Amino acid sequence: MASWSITAGLSSGMSSVLLSSNALISMAVGVFIHKEAASKQKVFGAITALVALLVLVSATNGNITLQGLMFIMIAASCWTIMGMIVKASKTTQAFAFNVWGMLFAPVPLVLFAVSLHGPSIVSHALSAWDMSTTIAVVFQAYPTTLFGYWVWNRLLIRYPLSTTAPLTLLVPVFALISGYFMYDELLSNAQVFACALFLIGIGLIVKPASTSSKLVTKAMINSTSKA
């Protein structure tokens, strides 16, 4: 979905920024589905991120499209679901879990592509295959997917989600820099400000609460359960 959002008109740098909204979605899932209490810090972070998101969309200079925005939000939701599945599986074999999980993907993806573009898409893909395609596929398959997700899943298994989640904030930073140098992607002044504001908001959401905040949250949970 993230790649599809770029095809639908979203710039590569902006797609990475908006993909970080998975932290916002994770917070919403925790509050509304799992009935978790949200600290003032997290609520303030969520409001900050939402305001920044509105600025990003309204100040677009052509690097955000409605369809691309829809796809990247779906991708962010799937990222949240993936993290929940890895944690719920309680697996200790991150690499094996990753490989077997990837084996599930090809068949539904091919069927999805055929349903969208017709059976001719398969022969078209083969006829259009060149060295650039090979390099892109190999890079996506090995360093990005197998190695990258193996490292990420190991982090999810060994450490709390609140500890690993802030690391995802490095992704949009590198994406915006590479988008500028590799694809000449430019942001308006309002979008630069909004990107910084968005990352600050997401950072407040994923930042572990202080000891005093944890005590207040625990007291709120206890009082709610007693009621």
Tab-separated table of C-alpha atoms in Angstrom:
chain	number	residue	atom	x	y	z
A	1	MET	CA	0.000	0.000	0.000
A	2	ALA	CA	2.881	2.391	0.731
A	3	SER	CA	4.304	1.810	-2.751
A	4	TRP	CA	0.831	2.149	-4.242
A	5	SER	CA	0.393	5.517	-2.510
A	6	ILE	CA	3.493	6.799	-4.332
A	7	THR	CA	2.090	5.527	-7.638
A	8	ALA	CA	-1.126	7.390	-6.774
A	9	GLY	CA	0.718	10.714	-6.572
A	10	LEU	CA	2.121	10.893	-3.033
A	11	SER	CA	5.791	11.895	-2.910
A	12	SER	CA	8.189	9.309	-1.458
A	13	GLY	CA	9.261	11.618	1.363
A	14	MET	CA	5.706	12.545	2.297
A	15	SER	CA	4.610	8.890	2.242
A	16	SER	CA	7.221	8.075	4.894
A	17	VAL	CA	6.137	10.998	7.066
A	18	LEU	CA	2.470	10.010	6.892
A	19	LEU	CA	3.319	6.330	7.471
A	20	SER	CA	4.463	7.397	10.956
A	21	SER	CA	0.791	7.970	11.756
A	22	ASN	CA	0.731	4.265	12.694
A	23	ALA	CA	1.666	5.478	16.195
A	24	LEU	CA	-1.464	7.637	16.214
A	25	ILE	CA	-3.559	4.679	15.032
A	26	SER	CA	-1.982	2.398	17.654
A	27	MET	CA	-2.910	4.897	20.353
A	28	ALA	CA	-6.511	5.032	19.093
A	29	VAL	CA	-6.703	1.219	19.097
A	30	GLY	CA	-5.415	1.112	22.670
A	31	VAL	CA	-7.844	3.757	23.934
A	32	PHE	CA	-11.042	2.816	22.094
A	33	ILE	CA	-10.671	-0.964	21.725
A	34	HIS	CA	-8.493	-2.060	24.651
A	35	LYS	CA	-9.835	0.705	26.944
A	36	GLU	CA	-6.333	1.857	27.893
A	37	ALA	CA	-5.915	5.170	29.703
A	38	ALA	CA	-4.053	7.883	27.754
A	39	SER	CA	-1.755	10.302	29.580
A	40	LYS	CA	-1.954	14.056	29.012
A	41	GLN	CA	1.345	13.811	27.123
A	42	LYS	CA	-0.097	11.313	24.656
A	43	VAL	CA	-3.317	13.289	24.195
A	44	PHE	CA	-1.324	16.467	23.535
A	45	GLY	CA	0.882	14.543	21.096
A	46	ALA	CA	-2.162	13.188	19.270
A	47	ILE	CA	-3.710	16.656	18.936
A	48	THR	CA	-0.372	18.063	17.711
A	49	ALA	CA	-0.002	15.295	15.115
A	50	LEU	CA	-3.591	15.749	13.890
A	51	VAL	CA	-3.144	19.520	13.486
A	52	ALA	CA	0.118	18.927	11.611
A	53	LEU	CA	-1.609	16.363	9.376
A	54	LEU	CA	-4.303	18.918	8.466
A	55	VAL	CA	-1.611	21.494	7.632
A	56	LEU	CA	0.294	18.980	5.506
A	57	VAL	CA	-2.775	18.137	3.452
A	58	SER	CA	-4.068	21.701	3.100
A	59	ALA	CA	-0.644	23.115	2.169
A	60	THR	CA	0.043	20.545	-0.550
A	61	ASN	CA	1.987	21.705	-3.584
A	62	GLY	CA	1.027	18.659	-5.599
A	63	ASN	CA	2.982	16.150	-3.478
A	64	ILE	CA	-0.184	14.854	-1.755
A	65	THR	CA	-3.219	13.379	-3.502
A	66	LEU	CA	-6.473	12.165	-1.983
A	67	GLN	CA	-5.988	8.631	-3.326
A	68	GLY	CA	-2.357	8.533	-2.189
A	69	LEU	CA	-3.384	9.765	1.271
A	70	MET	CA	-6.020	7.031	1.507
A	71	PHE	CA	-3.522	4.306	0.572
A	72	ILE	CA	-0.859	5.489	3.025
A	73	MET	CA	-3.412	5.559	5.849
A	74	ILE	CA	-4.327	1.949	5.037
A	75	ALA	CA	-0.608	1.073	5.068
A	76	ALA	CA	-0.178	2.761	8.466
A	77	SER	CA	-3.137	0.770	9.822
A	78	CYS	CA	-1.628	-2.470	8.503
A	79	TRP	CA	1.704	-1.607	10.146
A	80	THR	CA	-0.111	-1.304	13.474
A	81	ILE	CA	-1.891	-4.627	12.938
A	82	MET	CA	1.415	-6.294	12.003
A	83	GLY	CA	3.007	-5.171	15.266
A	84	MET	CA	0.035	-6.512	17.233
A	85	ILE	CA	0.279	-9.880	15.450
A	86	VAL	CA	4.027	-10.224	16.127
A	87	LYS	CA	3.543	-9.401	19.811
A	88	ALA	CA	0.530	-11.733	20.134
A	89	SER	CA	2.354	-14.632	18.441
A	90	LYS	CA	4.936	-14.698	21.272
A	91	THR	CA	7.406	-16.143	18.784
A	92	THR	CA	11.103	-16.337	19.682
A	93	GLN	CA	12.241	-17.131	16.121
A	94	ALA	CA	12.061	-13.737	14.405
A	95	PHE	CA	13.720	-14.784	11.128
A	96	ALA	CA	11.621	-17.942	10.661
A	97	PHE	CA	8.459	-16.001	11.517
A	98	ASN	CA	9.423	-13.379	8.931
A	99	VAL	CA	10.158	-15.904	6.147
A	100	TRP	CA	6.973	-17.927	6.669
A	101	GLY	CA	4.980	-14.716	6.821
A	102	MET	CA	6.418	-13.578	3.479
A	103	LEU	CA	5.453	-16.884	1.858
A	104	PHE	CA	1.811	-15.934	2.376
A	105	ALA	CA	2.068	-12.677	0.414
A	106	PRO	CA	2.688	-13.613	-3.304
A	107	VAL	CA	-0.569	-15.433	-4.103
A	108	PRO	CA	-3.047	-12.827	-2.756
A	109	LEU	CA	-0.938	-10.001	-4.229
A	110	VAL	CA	-0.921	-11.583	-7.700
A	111	LEU	CA	-4.674	-12.219	-7.495
A	112	PHE	CA	-5.206	-8.631	-6.369
A	113	ALA	CA	-3.153	-7.287	-9.295
A	114	VAL	CA	-5.061	-9.487	-11.765
A	115	SER	CA	-8.412	-8.345	-10.353
A	116	LEU	CA	-7.379	-4.715	-10.848
A	117	HIS	CA	-5.643	-4.870	-14.229
A	118	GLY	CA	-6.718	-8.163	-15.765
A	119	PRO	CA	-4.688	-11.327	-16.531
A	120	SER	CA	-2.533	-9.470	-19.068
A	121	ILE	CA	-0.744	-7.705	-16.208
A	122	VAL	CA	1.332	-10.843	-15.571
A	123	SER	CA	2.673	-11.080	-19.132
A	124	HIS	CA	3.140	-7.305	-19.218
A	125	ALA	CA	5.220	-7.431	-16.036
A	126	LEU	CA	7.430	-10.159	-17.496
A	127	SER	CA	7.902	-8.346	-20.823
A	128	ALA	CA	8.778	-5.066	-19.085
A	129	TRP	CA	11.317	-6.743	-16.783
A	130	ASP	CA	14.837	-5.316	-17.079
A	131	MET	CA	17.997	-4.946	-15.001
A	132	SER	CA	16.561	-2.004	-13.044
A	133	THR	CA	13.575	-4.172	-12.094
A	134	THR	CA	15.895	-6.966	-10.961
A	135	ILE	CA	17.919	-4.599	-8.772
A	136	ALA	CA	14.725	-3.138	-7.270
A	137	VAL	CA	13.238	-6.578	-6.534
A	138	VAL	CA	16.476	-7.938	-5.023
A	139	PHE	CA	16.842	-4.842	-2.846
A	140	GLN	CA	13.214	-5.088	-1.690
A	141	ALA	CA	13.483	-8.831	-1.051
A	142	TYR	CA	16.745	-9.094	0.870
A	143	PRO	CA	18.084	-5.976	2.654
A	144	THR	CA	14.655	-4.330	3.018
A	145	THR	CA	12.300	-7.240	3.697
A	146	LEU	CA	14.244	-10.235	5.008
A	147	PHE	CA	16.983	-8.367	6.873
A	148	GLY	CA	15.046	-5.214	7.776
A	149	TYR	CA	11.934	-6.955	9.066
A	150	TRP	CA	14.059	-9.600	10.813
A	151	VAL	CA	15.822	-6.866	12.804
A	152	TRP	CA	12.515	-5.074	13.469
A	153	ASN	CA	10.735	-8.256	14.611
A	154	ARG	CA	13.649	-9.098	16.942
A	155	LEU	CA	13.293	-5.655	18.489
A	156	LEU	CA	9.533	-6.159	18.906
A	157	ILE	CA	10.120	-9.548	20.551
A	158	ARG	CA	12.886	-8.435	22.920
A	159	TYR	CA	11.795	-4.918	23.884
A	160	PRO	CA	8.542	-3.115	24.766
A	161	LEU	CA	6.717	-1.471	21.848
A	162	SER	CA	7.129	1.918	23.535
A	163	THR	CA	10.908	1.452	23.354
A	164	THR	CA	11.105	0.382	19.709
A	165	ALA	CA	8.396	2.659	18.271
A	166	PRO	CA	10.495	5.883	18.430
A	167	LEU	CA	13.010	4.303	16.040
A	168	THR	CA	10.440	4.550	13.231
A	169	LEU	CA	10.755	8.348	13.442
A	170	LEU	CA	14.145	8.005	11.718
A	171	VAL	CA	12.419	6.721	8.560
A	172	PRO	CA	10.711	9.963	7.444
A	173	VAL	CA	13.859	11.973	8.183
A	174	PHE	CA	15.963	9.852	5.803
A	175	ALA	CA	13.089	9.651	3.297
A	176	LEU	CA	12.703	13.433	3.087
A	177	ILE	CA	16.459	13.890	2.673
A	178	SER	CA	16.773	11.193	-0.015
A	179	GLY	CA	13.639	12.463	-1.783
A	180	TYR	CA	15.184	15.923	-1.983
A	181	PHE	CA	18.555	14.764	-3.316
A	182	MET	CA	17.414	11.853	-5.521
A	183	TYR	CA	14.060	13.011	-6.901
A	184	ASP	CA	14.164	16.810	-6.403
A	185	GLU	CA	11.109	16.594	-4.148
A	186	LEU	CA	10.433	19.951	-2.539
A	187	LEU	CA	8.282	20.916	0.437
A	188	SER	CA	6.595	24.247	0.995
A	189	ASN	CA	7.581	26.213	4.115
A	190	ALA	CA	4.245	25.297	5.687
A	191	GLN	CA	4.870	21.603	5.008
A	192	VAL	CA	8.390	21.744	6.476
A	193	PHE	CA	6.904	23.235	9.652
A	194	ALA	CA	4.061	20.704	9.620
A	195	CYS	CA	6.488	17.770	9.179
A	196	ALA	CA	8.484	18.911	12.206
A	197	LEU	CA	5.269	19.422	14.196
A	198	PHE	CA	3.955	16.003	13.106
A	199	LEU	CA	7.133	14.205	14.216
A	200	ILE	CA	7.070	16.059	17.543
A	201	GLY	CA	3.468	14.945	18.082
A	202	ILE	CA	4.243	11.324	17.213
A	203	GLY	CA	7.322	11.499	19.447
A	204	LEU	CA	5.164	12.588	22.383
A	205	ILE	CA	2.835	9.643	21.756
A	206	VAL	CA	5.553	6.970	21.691
A	207	LYS	CA	7.784	8.539	24.374
A	208	PRO	CA	7.580	6.489	27.586
A	209	ALA	CA	5.682	8.313	30.297
A	210	SER	CA	7.492	9.568	33.389
A	211	THR	CA	7.216	7.670	36.665
A	212	SER	CA	4.716	10.165	38.093
A	213	SER	CA	2.550	9.910	34.965
A	214	LYS	CA	2.579	6.124	35.199
A	215	LEU	CA	1.389	6.306	38.817
A	216	VAL	CA	-1.454	8.668	37.868
A	217	THR	CA	-2.483	6.421	34.952
A	218	LYS	CA	-2.386	3.324	37.180
A	219	ALA	CA	-4.572	5.075	39.759
A	220	MET	CA	-7.064	6.026	37.026
A	221	ILE	CA	-7.232	2.398	35.824
A	222	ASN	CA	-7.751	1.113	39.383
A	223	SER	CA	-10.522	3.612	40.087
A	224	THR	CA	-12.237	2.729	36.806
A	225	SER	CA	-12.098	-1.015	37.510
A	226	LYS	CA	-13.538	-0.506	40.994
A	227	ALA	CA	-16.376	1.577	39.590
